[in-house]
Coordinates of C-alpha atoms in Angstrom, one line a residue:
M174 CA -25.9 -7.3 -24.9
L175 CA -24.0 -6.0 -21.9
T176 CA -24.8 -2.4 -21.4
L177 CA -22.4 -0.2 -19.3
Y178 CA -23.0 3.5 -19.0
G179 CA -25.1 3.5 -22.2
R180 CA -22.6 1.5 -24.3
D181 CA -23.3 -2.0 -25.6
F182 CA -20.9 -4.9 -25.7
A183 CA -21.4 -8.5 -27.0
S184 CA -18.7 -10.0 -24.7
R185 CA -19.2 -10.2 -21.0
L186 CA -15.5 -10.7 -20.2
L187 CA -13.4 -7.7 -19.1
L188 CA -9.7 -8.5 -19.2
G189 CA -6.7 -7.0 -17.3
T190 CA -3.5 -6.2 -19.1
A191 CA -0.9 -6.7 -16.4
R192 CA 1.7 -9.5 -15.7
Y193 CA 1.6 -11.2 -19.1
P194 CA 4.8 -12.9 -20.2
S195 CA 5.1 -10.7 -23.3
P196 CA 3.1 -8.1 -25.2
A197 CA 2.5 -10.6 -28.0
I198 CA 1.0 -13.1 -25.6
L199 CA -1.2 -10.3 -24.1
A200 CA -2.4 -9.4 -27.6
D201 CA -3.2 -13.1 -28.4
A202 CA -5.1 -13.5 -25.1
V203 CA -7.2 -10.5 -25.8
R204 CA -8.1 -11.6 -29.3
R205 CA -8.9 -15.2 -28.4
S206 CA -11.0 -14.2 -25.4
E207 CA -13.1 -12.0 -27.7
T208 CA -13.3 -9.4 -24.9
Q209 CA -14.2 -5.9 -25.9
I210 CA -13.0 -4.1 -22.8
V211 CA -9.5 -4.2 -21.2
T212 CA -8.4 -2.5 -18.0
V213 CA -5.2 -0.5 -18.0
S214 CA -3.2 0.8 -15.0
L215 CA -2.1 4.4 -15.4
R216 CA 0.7 3.9 -12.9
R217 CA 2.4 1.2 -14.9
E218 CA 1.5 2.1 -18.5
T219 CA 1.6 5.7 -19.5
R220 CA 2.2 7.4 -22.8
G221 CA 4.9 9.5 -21.4
N222 CA 7.8 7.1 -21.7
Q223 CA 9.1 4.7 -24.4
N224 CA 7.7 1.5 -22.8
G225 CA 4.3 3.2 -22.2
Q226 CA 4.2 4.4 -25.8
A227 CA 4.7 0.9 -27.1
F228 CA 2.1 -0.5 -24.7
W229 CA -0.4 2.1 -25.7
S230 CA 0.2 1.4 -29.4
L231 CA -0.5 -2.3 -28.8
I232 CA -3.7 -1.6 -26.9
Q233 CA -4.9 0.7 -29.7
S234 CA -4.2 -2.0 -32.3
L235 CA -6.5 -4.4 -30.5
D236 CA -9.6 -2.2 -31.2
V237 CA -11.0 -2.6 -27.7
T238 CA -12.5 -0.1 -25.2
V239 CA -10.1 1.0 -22.5
L240 CA -11.1 1.1 -18.8
P241 CA -8.3 2.9 -16.9
N242 CA -7.9 1.9 -13.3
T243 CA -6.5 3.4 -10.1
A244 CA -4.7 0.3 -9.0
G245 CA -2.3 0.8 -6.2
C246 CA -4.0 3.8 -4.7
H247 CA -4.4 3.8 -0.9
S248 CA -6.1 7.2 -0.3
V249 CA -9.0 9.3 -1.7
K250 CA -6.6 12.0 -2.9
E251 CA -4.4 9.5 -4.6
A252 CA -7.3 7.8 -6.4
V253 CA -8.9 11.1 -7.5
T254 CA -5.6 12.5 -8.8
T255 CA -5.0 9.2 -10.7
A256 CA -8.4 9.3 -12.2
H257 CA -7.9 12.9 -13.4
M258 CA -4.6 11.9 -15.1
A259 CA -6.2 8.8 -16.7
R260 CA -9.0 10.9 -18.2
E261 CA -6.4 13.2 -19.7
V262 CA -4.1 10.4 -21.0
F263 CA -6.7 8.0 -22.3
G264 CA -9.5 10.4 -23.2
T265 CA -12.3 8.7 -21.4
N266 CA -14.6 9.4 -18.5
W267 CA -14.6 5.7 -17.6
I268 CA -12.6 4.8 -14.4
K269 CA -12.3 1.6 -12.5
L270 CA -12.0 3.0 -9.0
E271 CA -9.7 1.2 -6.5
V272 CA -9.0 2.6 -3.0
I273 CA -7.0 -0.1 -1.2
G274 CA -7.4 -0.3 2.6
D275 CA -5.2 -3.3 3.5
S276 CA -2.0 -4.2 1.9
D277 CA -2.1 -7.9 2.7
T278 CA -5.6 -8.7 1.5
L279 CA -6.0 -5.7 -0.9
Q280 CA -9.4 -5.3 0.6
P281 CA -11.0 -1.9 -0.5
D282 CA -11.1 1.0 2.0
I283 CA -14.9 1.1 1.8
F284 CA -15.2 4.6 3.4
G285 CA -12.6 6.1 1.1
L286 CA -14.1 4.3 -1.8
V287 CA -17.5 5.9 -1.3
E288 CA -15.9 9.3 -0.8
A289 CA -13.8 9.1 -3.9
A290 CA -16.8 7.7 -5.9
K291 CA -18.9 10.7 -4.9
I292 CA -16.2 13.2 -6.0
L293 CA -15.6 11.5 -9.3
C294 CA -19.3 11.0 -10.2
D295 CA -19.9 14.7 -9.4
E296 CA -17.1 15.5 -11.8
G297 CA -18.7 13.6 -14.6
F298 CA -16.7 10.4 -14.4
E299 CA -18.5 7.0 -15.1
V300 CA -17.2 5.0 -12.1
F301 CA -16.7 1.3 -11.9
P302 CA -16.0 0.7 -8.1
Y303 CA -14.0 -2.3 -7.0
M304 CA -15.8 -3.3 -3.8
T305 CA -16.5 -6.0 -1.3
D306 CA -19.7 -8.0 -1.5
D307 CA -21.3 -5.8 1.3
L308 CA -24.9 -4.8 0.6
V309 CA -24.8 -1.5 2.5
L310 CA -21.6 -0.5 0.7
A311 CA -23.4 -1.2 -2.6
E312 CA -26.3 1.1 -1.6
R313 CA -23.8 3.9 -0.6
L314 CA -22.0 3.6 -4.0
L315 CA -25.2 3.8 -6.0
A316 CA -26.3 6.8 -3.9
A317 CA -22.9 8.4 -4.7
G318 CA -23.8 8.1 -8.4
C319 CA -22.2 4.8 -9.6
K320 CA -24.3 3.0 -12.2
V321 CA -22.2 -0.2 -12.2
L322 CA -20.9 -2.2 -9.2
M323 CA -17.8 -4.5 -9.2
P324 CA -17.9 -6.8 -6.1
W325 CA -15.1 -9.2 -5.4
C326 CA -15.8 -12.9 -4.9
A327 CA -12.4 -13.4 -3.1
P328 CA -9.3 -11.4 -2.6
I329 CA -7.4 -10.1 -5.7
G330 CA -5.1 -12.8 -7.2
S331 CA -6.2 -15.5 -4.7
A332 CA -7.9 -17.7 -7.4
R333 CA -10.2 -19.0 -4.7
G334 CA -13.4 -18.5 -6.6
P335 CA -16.7 -17.5 -5.0
Q336 CA -16.3 -17.5 -1.2
N337 CA -19.7 -16.1 -0.1
I338 CA -22.4 -17.2 -2.5
H339 CA -25.1 -15.9 -0.2
A340 CA -23.7 -12.4 -0.3
L341 CA -23.4 -12.5 -4.1
K342 CA -27.0 -13.7 -4.4
T343 CA -28.2 -10.9 -2.0
L344 CA -26.5 -8.3 -4.2
R345 CA -28.1 -9.7 -7.3
S346 CA -31.6 -9.9 -5.8
H347 CA -31.4 -6.3 -4.3
F348 CA -30.2 -4.7 -7.5
P349 CA -31.8 -6.5 -10.4
A350 CA -31.4 -3.6 -12.8
V351 CA -27.8 -2.6 -11.9
P352 CA -25.0 -4.1 -13.9
L353 CA -22.9 -6.3 -11.5
I354 CA -19.4 -7.4 -12.6
V355 CA -17.5 -9.8 -10.4
D356 CA -14.0 -8.4 -10.0
A357 CA -11.2 -10.3 -8.3
G358 CA -10.9 -13.8 -6.9
I359 CA -11.8 -15.8 -10.0
G360 CA -9.2 -18.6 -10.6
R361 CA -10.7 -21.0 -13.0
P362 CA -13.3 -20.9 -15.9
S363 CA -15.7 -22.9 -13.7
H364 CA -15.6 -20.1 -11.1
A365 CA -16.7 -17.7 -13.8
T366 CA -19.4 -19.9 -15.0
Q367 CA -20.7 -20.2 -11.4
V368 CA -21.0 -16.5 -10.8
M369 CA -22.7 -16.0 -14.2
E370 CA -25.2 -18.7 -13.4
L371 CA -26.0 -16.6 -10.3
G372 CA -27.1 -13.8 -12.6
F373 CA -24.1 -11.6 -12.7
D374 CA -23.7 -9.5 -15.8
A375 CA -19.9 -9.9 -16.4
V376 CA -16.6 -10.9 -15.0
L377 CA -13.3 -9.0 -14.9
L378 CA -10.1 -11.1 -14.9
N379 CA -6.4 -10.6 -14.9
T380 CA -4.1 -12.9 -13.0
A381 CA -6.0 -16.1 -13.7
V382 CA -5.3 -15.6 -17.4
A383 CA -1.9 -13.7 -17.3
K384 CA -0.3 -16.3 -15.0
A385 CA -1.7 -19.4 -16.6
G386 CA 0.7 -21.8 -18.4
D387 CA -0.9 -20.8 -21.7
P388 CA -2.5 -17.4 -21.2
A389 CA -4.1 -17.2 -24.7
L390 CA -5.8 -20.6 -24.3
M391 CA -7.0 -19.8 -20.8
A392 CA -8.4 -16.5 -22.1
E393 CA -10.3 -18.4 -24.7
A394 CA -11.6 -20.9 -22.1
F395 CA -12.8 -18.0 -19.9
G396 CA -14.6 -16.4 -22.7
K397 CA -16.5 -19.6 -23.5
A398 CA -17.2 -20.3 -19.8
I399 CA -18.7 -16.9 -19.2
A400 CA -20.9 -17.2 -22.2
A401 CA -22.0 -20.6 -21.1
G402 CA -22.8 -19.4 -17.6
Y403 CA -24.8 -16.5 -18.9
A404 CA -26.8 -18.8 -21.3
A405 CA -27.5 -21.2 -18.4
C406 CA -28.8 -18.3 -16.3
Q407 CA -31.1 -17.2 -19.1
A408 CA -32.3 -20.8 -19.4
E409 CA -33.5 -20.8 -15.8
P410 CA -31.7 -23.9 -14.4
L411 CA -33.4 -26.2 -11.9
E412 CA -32.9 -25.6 -8.2
P413 CA -31.2 -28.4 -6.2
R414 CA -33.6 -30.8 -4.4
D415 CA -33.3 -32.9 -1.3
F416 CA -35.2 -35.9 -2.9
A417 CA -34.9 -37.9 -6.1
T418 CA -37.2 -37.3 -9.0
P419 CA -37.4 -39.8 -11.9
S420 CA -36.4 -38.2 -15.2
T421 CA -38.6 -40.7 -17.1
P422 CA -42.3 -40.6 -16.4
I423 CA -43.9 -44.0 -15.5
L424 CA -47.6 -43.2 -15.8
G425 CA -49.2 -44.5 -19.0
Q426 CA -46.5 -47.0 -19.7
A427 CA -47.0 -50.8 -19.9
F428 CA -46.9 -52.5 -16.5
S429 CA -47.3 -49.2 -14.7

């Protein structure tokens, strides 16, 4: 089970809800992925207008847990205000915290992120911070009160897959008891399998599914890939070697 802020989930895939060709395809993708958590941007989808009402009704029909996010926020004030609105609209203390520092790379403003996380944690929010793979930043966010970390493995929407395996391994080894969710940069199911094999707890996706030729099929593929990666990690795979090792023992056999 994946445990996040005291709540258990069978699926280790978190799915974004933006940029799908249609609401029906979004719904199909969510169902076939078997995800139990979806992220929702308050800025694009609110219950205060006709389109927002339709979207909210669709999300409610899927029987999934909603993780609102502060996508598009570029300052502490903006992110905190958006979190307050999300809590009121969606009725949850969960918030995926994004404070963007650079418009080209969408890299988090790490200083603003820590400041906003401290404010929101003190106010009772359960914060999921979108962060880089920096170890010191992770320590600061945990000290601020975060119980879950969401490092990127590459820039948002880049589909490059894990770019710094060493940094991801370092985070995992330093925080063995903290749920770590890779957020951003995953492009293919094999990327998701790779990070799960490193020992990460879950993966959050959006563009890789929403912009695929067949989003629902890709969502299903990601769900299976993440489950396979988690199982492989639990099975303790062999480490790579620099020399050959025969897979069939020769001692005790005739002519040996």
